[in-house]
XYZ file of N, CA, C and O in Angstrom:
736
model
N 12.988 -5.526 1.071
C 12.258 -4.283 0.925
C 11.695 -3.899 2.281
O 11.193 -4.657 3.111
N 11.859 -2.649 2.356
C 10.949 -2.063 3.890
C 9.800 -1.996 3.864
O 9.262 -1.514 2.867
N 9.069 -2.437 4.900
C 7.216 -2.341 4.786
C 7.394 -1.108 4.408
O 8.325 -0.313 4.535
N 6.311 -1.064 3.901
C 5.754 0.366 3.337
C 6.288 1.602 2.249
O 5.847 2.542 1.589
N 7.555 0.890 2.564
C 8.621 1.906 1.685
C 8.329 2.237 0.049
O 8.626 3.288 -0.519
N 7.562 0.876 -0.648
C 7.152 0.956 -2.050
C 6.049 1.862 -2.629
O 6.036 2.468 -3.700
N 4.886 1.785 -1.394
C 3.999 2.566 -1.018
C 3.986 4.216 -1.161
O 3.280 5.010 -1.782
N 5.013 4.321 -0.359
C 5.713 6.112 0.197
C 6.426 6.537 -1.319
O 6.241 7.540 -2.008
N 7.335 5.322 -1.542
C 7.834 5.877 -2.814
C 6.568 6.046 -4.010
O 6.302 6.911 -4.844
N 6.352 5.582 -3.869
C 4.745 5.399 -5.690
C 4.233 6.989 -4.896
O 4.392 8.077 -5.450
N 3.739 6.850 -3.805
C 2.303 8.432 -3.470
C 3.684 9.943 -3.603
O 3.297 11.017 -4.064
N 5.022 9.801 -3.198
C 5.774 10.603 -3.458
C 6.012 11.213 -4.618
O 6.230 12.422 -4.683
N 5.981 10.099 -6.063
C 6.103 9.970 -6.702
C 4.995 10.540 -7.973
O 5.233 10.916 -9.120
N 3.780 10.422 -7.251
C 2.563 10.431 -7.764
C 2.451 12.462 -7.469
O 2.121 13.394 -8.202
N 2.822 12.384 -6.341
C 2.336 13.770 -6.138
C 3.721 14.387 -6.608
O 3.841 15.542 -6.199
N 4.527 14.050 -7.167
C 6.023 14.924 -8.018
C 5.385 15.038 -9.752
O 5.422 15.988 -10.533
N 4.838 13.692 -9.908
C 4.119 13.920 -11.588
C 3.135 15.183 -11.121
O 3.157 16.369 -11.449
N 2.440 14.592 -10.404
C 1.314 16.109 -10.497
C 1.844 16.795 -10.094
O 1.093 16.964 -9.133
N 2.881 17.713 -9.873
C 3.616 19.235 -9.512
C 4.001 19.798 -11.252
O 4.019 20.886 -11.828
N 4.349 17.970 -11.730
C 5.269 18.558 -13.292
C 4.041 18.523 -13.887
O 4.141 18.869 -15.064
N 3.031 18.277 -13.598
C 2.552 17.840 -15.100
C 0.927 18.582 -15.430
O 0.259 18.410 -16.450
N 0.519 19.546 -14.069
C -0.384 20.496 -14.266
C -0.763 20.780 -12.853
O -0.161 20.626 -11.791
N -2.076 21.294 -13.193
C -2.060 21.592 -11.641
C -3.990 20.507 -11.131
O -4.609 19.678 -11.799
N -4.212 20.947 -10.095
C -5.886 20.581 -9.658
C -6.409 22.124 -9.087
O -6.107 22.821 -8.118
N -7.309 22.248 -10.175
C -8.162 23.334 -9.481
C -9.368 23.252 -9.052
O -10.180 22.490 -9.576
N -9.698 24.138 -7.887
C -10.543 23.513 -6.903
C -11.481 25.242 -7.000
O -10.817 26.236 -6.706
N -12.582 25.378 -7.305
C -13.320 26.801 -6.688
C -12.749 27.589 -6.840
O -13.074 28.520 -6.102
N -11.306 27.968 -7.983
C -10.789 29.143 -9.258
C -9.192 28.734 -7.880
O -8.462 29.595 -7.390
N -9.149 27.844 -7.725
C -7.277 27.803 -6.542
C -7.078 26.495 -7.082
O -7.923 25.603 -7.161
N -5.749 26.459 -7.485
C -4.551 25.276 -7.156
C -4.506 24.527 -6.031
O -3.997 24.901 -4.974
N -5.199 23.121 -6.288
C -4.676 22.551 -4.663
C -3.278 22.114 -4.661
O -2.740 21.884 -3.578
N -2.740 21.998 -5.576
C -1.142 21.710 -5.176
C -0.277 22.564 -4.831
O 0.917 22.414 -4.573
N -1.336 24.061 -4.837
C -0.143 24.670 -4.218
C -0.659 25.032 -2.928
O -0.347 26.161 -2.549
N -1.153 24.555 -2.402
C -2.296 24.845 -1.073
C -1.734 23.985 0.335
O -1.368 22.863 -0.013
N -1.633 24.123 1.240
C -1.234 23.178 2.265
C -2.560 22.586 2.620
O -3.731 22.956 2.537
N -1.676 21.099 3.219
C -3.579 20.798 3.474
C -4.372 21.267 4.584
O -5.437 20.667 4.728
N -4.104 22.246 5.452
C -5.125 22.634 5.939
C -6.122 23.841 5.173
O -7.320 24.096 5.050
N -4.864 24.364 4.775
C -6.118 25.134 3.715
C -6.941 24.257 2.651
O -8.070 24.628 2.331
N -6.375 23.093 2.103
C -7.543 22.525 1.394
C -8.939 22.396 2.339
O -10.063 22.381 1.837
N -8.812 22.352 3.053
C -9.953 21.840 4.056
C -10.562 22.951 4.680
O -11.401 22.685 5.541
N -10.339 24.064 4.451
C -10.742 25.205 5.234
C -11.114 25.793 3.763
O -11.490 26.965 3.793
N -11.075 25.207 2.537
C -11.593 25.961 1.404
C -12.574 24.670 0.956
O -13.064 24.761 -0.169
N -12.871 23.575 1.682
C -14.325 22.508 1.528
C -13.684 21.661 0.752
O -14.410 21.132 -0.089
N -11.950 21.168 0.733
C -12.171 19.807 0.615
C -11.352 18.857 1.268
O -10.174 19.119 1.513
N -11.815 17.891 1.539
C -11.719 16.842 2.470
C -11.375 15.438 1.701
O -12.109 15.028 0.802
N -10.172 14.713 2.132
C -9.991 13.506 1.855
C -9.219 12.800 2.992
O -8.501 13.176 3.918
N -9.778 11.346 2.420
C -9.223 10.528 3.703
C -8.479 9.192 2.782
O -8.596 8.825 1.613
N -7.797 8.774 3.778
C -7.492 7.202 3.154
C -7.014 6.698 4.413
O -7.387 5.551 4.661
N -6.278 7.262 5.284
C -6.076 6.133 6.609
C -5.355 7.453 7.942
O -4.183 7.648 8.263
N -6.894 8.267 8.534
C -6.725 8.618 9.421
C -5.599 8.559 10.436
O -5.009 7.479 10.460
N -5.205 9.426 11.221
C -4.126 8.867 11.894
C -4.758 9.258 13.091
O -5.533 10.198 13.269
N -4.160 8.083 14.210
C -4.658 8.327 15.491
C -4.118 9.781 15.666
O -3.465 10.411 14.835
N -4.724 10.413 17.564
C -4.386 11.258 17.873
C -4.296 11.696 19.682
O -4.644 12.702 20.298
N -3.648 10.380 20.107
C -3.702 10.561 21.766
C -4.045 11.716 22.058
O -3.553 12.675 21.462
N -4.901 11.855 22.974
C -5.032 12.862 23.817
C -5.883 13.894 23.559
O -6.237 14.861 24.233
N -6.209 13.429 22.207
C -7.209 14.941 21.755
C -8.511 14.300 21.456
O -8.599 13.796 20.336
N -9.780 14.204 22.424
C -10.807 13.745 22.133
C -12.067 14.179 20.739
O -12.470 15.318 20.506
N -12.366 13.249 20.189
C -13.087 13.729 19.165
C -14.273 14.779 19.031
O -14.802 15.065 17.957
N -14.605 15.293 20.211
C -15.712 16.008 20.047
C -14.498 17.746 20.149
O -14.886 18.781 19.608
N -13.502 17.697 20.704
C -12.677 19.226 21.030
C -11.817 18.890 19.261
O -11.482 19.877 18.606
N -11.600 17.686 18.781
C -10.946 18.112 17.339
C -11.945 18.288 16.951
O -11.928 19.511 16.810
N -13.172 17.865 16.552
C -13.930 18.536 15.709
C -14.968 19.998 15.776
O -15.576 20.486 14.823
N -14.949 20.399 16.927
C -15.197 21.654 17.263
C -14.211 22.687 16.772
O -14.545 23.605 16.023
N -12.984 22.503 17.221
C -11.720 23.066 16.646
C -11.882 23.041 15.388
O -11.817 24.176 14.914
N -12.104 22.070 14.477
C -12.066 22.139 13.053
C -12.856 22.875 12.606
O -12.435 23.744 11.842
N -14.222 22.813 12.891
C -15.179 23.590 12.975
C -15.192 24.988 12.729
O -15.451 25.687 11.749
N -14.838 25.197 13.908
C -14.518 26.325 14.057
C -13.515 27.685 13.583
O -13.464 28.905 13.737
N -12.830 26.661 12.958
C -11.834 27.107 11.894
C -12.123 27.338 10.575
O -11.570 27.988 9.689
N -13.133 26.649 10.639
C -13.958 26.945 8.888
C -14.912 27.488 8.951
O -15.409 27.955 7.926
N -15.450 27.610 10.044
C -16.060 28.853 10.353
C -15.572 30.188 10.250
O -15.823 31.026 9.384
N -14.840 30.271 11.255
C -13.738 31.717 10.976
C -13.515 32.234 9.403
O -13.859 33.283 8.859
N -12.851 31.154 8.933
C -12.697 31.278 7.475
C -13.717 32.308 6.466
O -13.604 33.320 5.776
N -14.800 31.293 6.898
C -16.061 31.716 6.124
C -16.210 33.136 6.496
O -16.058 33.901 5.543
N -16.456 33.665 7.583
C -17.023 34.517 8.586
C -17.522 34.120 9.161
O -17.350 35.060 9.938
N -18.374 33.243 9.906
C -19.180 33.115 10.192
C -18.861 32.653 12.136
O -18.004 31.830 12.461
N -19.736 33.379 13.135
C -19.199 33.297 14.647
C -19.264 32.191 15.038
O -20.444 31.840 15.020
N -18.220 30.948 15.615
C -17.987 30.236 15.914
C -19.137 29.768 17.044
O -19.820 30.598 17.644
N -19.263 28.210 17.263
C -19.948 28.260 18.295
C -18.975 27.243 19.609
O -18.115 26.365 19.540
N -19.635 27.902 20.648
C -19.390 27.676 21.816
C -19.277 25.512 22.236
O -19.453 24.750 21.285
N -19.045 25.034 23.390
C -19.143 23.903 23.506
C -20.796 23.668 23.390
O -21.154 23.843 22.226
N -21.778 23.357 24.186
C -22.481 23.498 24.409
C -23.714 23.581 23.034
O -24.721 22.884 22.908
N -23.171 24.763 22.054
C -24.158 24.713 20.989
C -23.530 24.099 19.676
O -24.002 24.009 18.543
N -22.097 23.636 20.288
C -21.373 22.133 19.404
C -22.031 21.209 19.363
O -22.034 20.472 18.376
N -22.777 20.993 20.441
C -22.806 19.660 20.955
C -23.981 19.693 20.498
O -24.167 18.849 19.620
N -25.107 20.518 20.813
C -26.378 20.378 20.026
C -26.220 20.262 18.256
O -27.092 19.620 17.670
N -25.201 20.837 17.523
C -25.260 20.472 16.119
C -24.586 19.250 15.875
O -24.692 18.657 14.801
N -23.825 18.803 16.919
C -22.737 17.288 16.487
C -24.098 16.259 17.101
O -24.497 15.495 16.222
N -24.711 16.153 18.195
C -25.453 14.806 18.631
C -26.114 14.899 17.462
O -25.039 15.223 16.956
N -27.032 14.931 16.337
C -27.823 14.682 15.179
C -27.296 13.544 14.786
O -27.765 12.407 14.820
N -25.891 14.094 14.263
C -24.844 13.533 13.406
C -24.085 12.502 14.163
O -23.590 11.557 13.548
N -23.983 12.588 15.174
C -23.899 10.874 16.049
C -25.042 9.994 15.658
O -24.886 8.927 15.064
N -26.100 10.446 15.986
C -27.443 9.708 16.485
C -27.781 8.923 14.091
O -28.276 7.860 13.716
N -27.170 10.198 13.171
C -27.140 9.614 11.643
C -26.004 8.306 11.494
O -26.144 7.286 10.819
N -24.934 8.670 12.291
C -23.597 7.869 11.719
C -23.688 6.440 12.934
O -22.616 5.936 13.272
N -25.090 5.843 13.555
C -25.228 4.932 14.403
C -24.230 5.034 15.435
O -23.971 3.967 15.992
N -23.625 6.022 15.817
C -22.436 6.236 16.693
C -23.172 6.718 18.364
O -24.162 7.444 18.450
N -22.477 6.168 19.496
C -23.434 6.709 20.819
C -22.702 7.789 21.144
O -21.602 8.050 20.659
N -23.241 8.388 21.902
C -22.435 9.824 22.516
C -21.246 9.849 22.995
O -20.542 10.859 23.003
N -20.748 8.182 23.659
C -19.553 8.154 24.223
C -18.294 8.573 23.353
O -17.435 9.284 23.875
N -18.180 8.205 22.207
C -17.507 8.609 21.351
C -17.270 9.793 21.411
O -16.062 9.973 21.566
N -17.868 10.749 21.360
C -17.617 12.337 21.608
C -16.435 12.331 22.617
O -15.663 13.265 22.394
N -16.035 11.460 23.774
C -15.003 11.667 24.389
C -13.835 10.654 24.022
O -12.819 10.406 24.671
N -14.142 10.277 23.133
C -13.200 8.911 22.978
C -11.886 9.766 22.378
O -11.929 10.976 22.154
N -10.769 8.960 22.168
C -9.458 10.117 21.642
C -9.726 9.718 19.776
O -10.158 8.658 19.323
N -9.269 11.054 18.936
C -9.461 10.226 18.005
C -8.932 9.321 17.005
O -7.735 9.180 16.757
N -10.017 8.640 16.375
C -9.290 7.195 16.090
C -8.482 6.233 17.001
O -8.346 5.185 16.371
N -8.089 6.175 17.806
C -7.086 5.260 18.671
C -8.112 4.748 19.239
O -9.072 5.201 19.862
N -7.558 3.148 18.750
C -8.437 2.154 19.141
C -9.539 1.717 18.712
O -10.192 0.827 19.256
N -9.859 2.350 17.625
C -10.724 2.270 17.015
C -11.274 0.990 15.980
O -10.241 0.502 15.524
N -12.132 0.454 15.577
C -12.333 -0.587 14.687
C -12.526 -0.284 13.779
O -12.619 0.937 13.653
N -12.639 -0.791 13.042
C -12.444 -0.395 11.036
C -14.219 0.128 11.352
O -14.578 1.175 11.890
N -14.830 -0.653 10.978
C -16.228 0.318 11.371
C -16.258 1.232 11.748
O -16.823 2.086 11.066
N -15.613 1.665 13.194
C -15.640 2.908 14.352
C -14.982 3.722 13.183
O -15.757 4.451 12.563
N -13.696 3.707 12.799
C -12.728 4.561 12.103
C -13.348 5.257 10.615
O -12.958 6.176 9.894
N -14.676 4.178 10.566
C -14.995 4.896 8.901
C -16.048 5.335 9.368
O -16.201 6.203 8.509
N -17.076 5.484 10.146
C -18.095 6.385 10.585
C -17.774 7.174 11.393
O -18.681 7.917 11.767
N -16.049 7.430 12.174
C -15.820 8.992 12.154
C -15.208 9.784 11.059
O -15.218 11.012 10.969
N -14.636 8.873 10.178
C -14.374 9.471 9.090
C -15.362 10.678 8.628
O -15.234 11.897 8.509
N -16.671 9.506 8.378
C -17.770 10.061 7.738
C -18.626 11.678 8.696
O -19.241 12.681 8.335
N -18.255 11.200 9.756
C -18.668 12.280 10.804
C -17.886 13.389 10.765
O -17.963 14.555 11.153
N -16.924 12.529 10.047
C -15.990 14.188 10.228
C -16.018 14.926 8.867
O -15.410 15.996 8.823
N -16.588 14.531 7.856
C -17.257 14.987 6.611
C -18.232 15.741 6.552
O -18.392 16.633 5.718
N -19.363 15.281 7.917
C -20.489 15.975 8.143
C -20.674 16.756 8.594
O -21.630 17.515 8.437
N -19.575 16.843 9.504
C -19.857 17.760 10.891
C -19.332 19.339 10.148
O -19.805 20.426 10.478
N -18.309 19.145 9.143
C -17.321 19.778 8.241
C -17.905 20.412 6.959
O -17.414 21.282 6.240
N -18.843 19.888 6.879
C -19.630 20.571 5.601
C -18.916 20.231 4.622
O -19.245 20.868 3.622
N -17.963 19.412 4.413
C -17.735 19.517 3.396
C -17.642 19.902 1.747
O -17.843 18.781 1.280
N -17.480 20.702 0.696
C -17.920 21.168 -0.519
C -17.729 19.503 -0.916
O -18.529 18.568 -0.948
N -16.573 19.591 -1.140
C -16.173 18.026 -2.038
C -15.242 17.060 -1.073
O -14.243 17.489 -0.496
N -15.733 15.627 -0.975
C -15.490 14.458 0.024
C -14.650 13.494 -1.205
O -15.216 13.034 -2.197
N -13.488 13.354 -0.948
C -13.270 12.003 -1.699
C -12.762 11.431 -0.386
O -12.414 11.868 0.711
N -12.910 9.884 -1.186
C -13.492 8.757 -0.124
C -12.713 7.500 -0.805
O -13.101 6.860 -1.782
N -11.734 7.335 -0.190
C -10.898 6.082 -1.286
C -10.931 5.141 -0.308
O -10.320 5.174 0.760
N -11.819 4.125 -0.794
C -12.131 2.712 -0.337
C -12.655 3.002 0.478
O -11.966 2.623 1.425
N -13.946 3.716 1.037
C -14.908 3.551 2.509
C -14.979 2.567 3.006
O -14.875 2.324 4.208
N -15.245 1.569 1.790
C -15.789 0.297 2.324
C -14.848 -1.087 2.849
O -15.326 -2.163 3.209
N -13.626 -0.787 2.791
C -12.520 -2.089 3.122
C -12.891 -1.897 4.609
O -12.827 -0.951 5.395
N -13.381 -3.413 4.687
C -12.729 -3.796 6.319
C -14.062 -3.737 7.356
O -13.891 -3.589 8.566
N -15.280 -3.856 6.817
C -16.479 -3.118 7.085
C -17.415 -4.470 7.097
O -17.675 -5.106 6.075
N -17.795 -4.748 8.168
C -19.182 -5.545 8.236
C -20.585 -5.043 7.570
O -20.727 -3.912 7.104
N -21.564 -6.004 7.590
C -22.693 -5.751 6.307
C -23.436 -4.247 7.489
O -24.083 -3.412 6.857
N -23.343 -4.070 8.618
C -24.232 -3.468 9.386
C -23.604 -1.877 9.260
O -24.278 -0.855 9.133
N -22.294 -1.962 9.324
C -21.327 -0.763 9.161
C -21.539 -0.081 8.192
O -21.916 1.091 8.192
N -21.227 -1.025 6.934
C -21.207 -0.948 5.541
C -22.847 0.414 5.187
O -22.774 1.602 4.872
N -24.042 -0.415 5.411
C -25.267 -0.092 5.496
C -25.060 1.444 5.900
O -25.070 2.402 5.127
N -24.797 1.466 7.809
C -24.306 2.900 8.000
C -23.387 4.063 7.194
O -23.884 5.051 6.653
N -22.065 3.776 7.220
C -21.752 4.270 6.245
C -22.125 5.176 5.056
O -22.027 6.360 4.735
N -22.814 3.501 4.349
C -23.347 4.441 3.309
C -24.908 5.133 3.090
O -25.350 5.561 2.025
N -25.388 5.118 4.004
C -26.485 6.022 4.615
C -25.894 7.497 4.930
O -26.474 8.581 4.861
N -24.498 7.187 5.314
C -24.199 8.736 5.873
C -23.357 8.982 4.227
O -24.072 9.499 3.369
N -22.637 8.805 4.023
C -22.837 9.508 2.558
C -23.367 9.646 1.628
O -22.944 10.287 0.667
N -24.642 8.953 1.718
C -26.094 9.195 0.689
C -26.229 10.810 1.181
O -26.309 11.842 0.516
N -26.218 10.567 2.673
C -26.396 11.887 3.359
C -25.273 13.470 2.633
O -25.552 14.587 2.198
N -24.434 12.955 2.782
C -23.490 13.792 2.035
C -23.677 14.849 0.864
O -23.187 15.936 0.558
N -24.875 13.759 0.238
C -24.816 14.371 -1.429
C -25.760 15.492 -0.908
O -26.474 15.373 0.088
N -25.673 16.675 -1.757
C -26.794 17.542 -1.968
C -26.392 18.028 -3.218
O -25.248 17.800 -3.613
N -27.483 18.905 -4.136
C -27.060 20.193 -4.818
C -26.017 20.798 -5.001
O -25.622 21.086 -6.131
N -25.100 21.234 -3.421
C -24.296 22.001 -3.199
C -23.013 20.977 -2.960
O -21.915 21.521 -3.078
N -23.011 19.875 -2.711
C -22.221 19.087 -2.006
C -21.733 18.048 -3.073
O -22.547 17.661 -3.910
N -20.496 17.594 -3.087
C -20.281 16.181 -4.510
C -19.438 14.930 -3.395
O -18.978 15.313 -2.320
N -19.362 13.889 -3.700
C -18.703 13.035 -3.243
C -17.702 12.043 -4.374
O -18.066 11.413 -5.367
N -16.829 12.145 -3.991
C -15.831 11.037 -5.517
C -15.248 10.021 -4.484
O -14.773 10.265 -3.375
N -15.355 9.171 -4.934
C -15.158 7.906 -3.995
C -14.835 6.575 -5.154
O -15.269 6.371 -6.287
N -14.084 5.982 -4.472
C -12.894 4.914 -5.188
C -13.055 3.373 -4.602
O -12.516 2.802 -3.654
N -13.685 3.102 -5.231
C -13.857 1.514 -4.654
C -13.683 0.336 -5.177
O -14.161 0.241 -6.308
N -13.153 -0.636 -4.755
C -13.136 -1.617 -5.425
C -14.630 -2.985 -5.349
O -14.674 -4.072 -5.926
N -15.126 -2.678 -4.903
C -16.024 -3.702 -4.633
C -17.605 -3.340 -4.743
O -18.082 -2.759 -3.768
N -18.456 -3.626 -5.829
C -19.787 -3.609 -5.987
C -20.592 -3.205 -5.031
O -21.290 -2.200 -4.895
N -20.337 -4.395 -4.210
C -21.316 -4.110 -2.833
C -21.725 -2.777 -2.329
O -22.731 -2.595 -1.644
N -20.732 -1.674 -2.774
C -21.159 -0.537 -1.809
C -21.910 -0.139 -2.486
O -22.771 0.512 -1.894
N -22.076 -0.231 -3.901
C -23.130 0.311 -5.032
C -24.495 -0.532 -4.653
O -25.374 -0.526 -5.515
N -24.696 -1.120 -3.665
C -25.985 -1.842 -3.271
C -26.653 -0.545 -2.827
O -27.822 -0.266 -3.089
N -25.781 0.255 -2.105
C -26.232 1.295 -0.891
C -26.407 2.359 -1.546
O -27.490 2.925 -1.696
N -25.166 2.763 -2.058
C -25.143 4.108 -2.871
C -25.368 4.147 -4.052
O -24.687 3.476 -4.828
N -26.408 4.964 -4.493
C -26.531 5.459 -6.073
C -25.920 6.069 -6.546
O -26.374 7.182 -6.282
N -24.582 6.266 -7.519
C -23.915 7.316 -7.809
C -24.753 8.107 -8.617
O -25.863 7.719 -8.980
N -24.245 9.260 -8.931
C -24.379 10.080 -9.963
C -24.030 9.780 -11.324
O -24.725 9.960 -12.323
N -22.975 9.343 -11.253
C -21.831 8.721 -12.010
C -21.023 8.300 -11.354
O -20.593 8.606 -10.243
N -20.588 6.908 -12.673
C -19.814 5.909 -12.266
C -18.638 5.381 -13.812
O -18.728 5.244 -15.032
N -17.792 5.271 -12.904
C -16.534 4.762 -14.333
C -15.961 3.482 -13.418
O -15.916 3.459 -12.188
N -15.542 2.436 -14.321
C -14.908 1.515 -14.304
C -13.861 1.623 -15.039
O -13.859 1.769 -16.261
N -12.603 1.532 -14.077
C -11.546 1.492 -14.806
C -10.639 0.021 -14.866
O -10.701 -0.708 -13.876
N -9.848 -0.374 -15.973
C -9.432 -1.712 -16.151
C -8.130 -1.355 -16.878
O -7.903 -0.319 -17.503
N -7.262 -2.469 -16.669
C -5.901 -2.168 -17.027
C -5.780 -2.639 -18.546
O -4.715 -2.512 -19.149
């Protein structure tokens, strides 16, 4: 068998049942019929394993992103400069130092580093709705803590988070709203 190949086939597979078998509606739209940048430029956001991105430092992708959902909205984009005053907060929440802002993103990154830009990039994004499948794999107790401080942060009124975990521990940190256990 080819690494990964069982993998590609099952999520291929998964997203062909959901084409036949209804749709996901998101804020009165179909996300299956949506590309994913428009999911994300209509507030929703999911992750499961980032992909690096030579050459494009994290503080110009997420301005760019930004700024794109800005547009969207209406609303006038901002400049470098008054980026940087709304992104340092959200460094200084996600225990992250400023250097990062130039780092490329994800590449090279440590499972820690990779899930508190995840999370940064949730924040910085406004996200409406965050799903979050497995935050916690791969995560020391100090990370872990961060982490889930920044998606405690997440929740508001306006804001939901659905997140998929296998392991208790993160429920030390986070209070859900609701919670299901599922078993075979």
């Amino acid at each position: 068998m080819v690494p990964g190949k069982a993998h590609s086939q099952r999520f291929s597979l998964a997203i062909h049942i959901m084409k036949l078998g209804g749709s996901v509606i998101f804020k009165g739209e179909n996300l299956l019929d949506m590309e994913p940048e428009d999911r994300s430029l209509s507030g929703l956001l999911s992750f499961e394993s980032p992909v690096e991105i030579p050459g494009v430092s994290n503080i110009d992708f997420l301005n760019m992103a930004y700024n794109a959902r800005r547009r969207k909205l209406g609303i006038p984009e901002l400049g470098p400069i008054e980026f940087y005053a709304y992104l340092f907060p959200k460094l200084e929440l996600m225990n992250m130092t400023s250097d990062f802002r130039n780092r490329n993103v994800s590449e090279g990154f440590s499972g820690g580093e990779r899930k508190r830009n995840e999370i940064l990039q949730l924040e910085v994004l406004e996200a409406d709705l965050s799903v979050l499948d497995e935050i916690d794999s791969g995560l020391d107790a100090d990370a872990l803590q961060d982490v889930a401080k920044a998606v405690n942060g997440l929740l508001t009124p306006k804001k939901s988070v659905l997140m998929v975990t296998h392991y208790r521990r993160l429920l030390e940190f986070i209070q859900p709203s609701y919670g299901y256990t599922l078993s075979r």
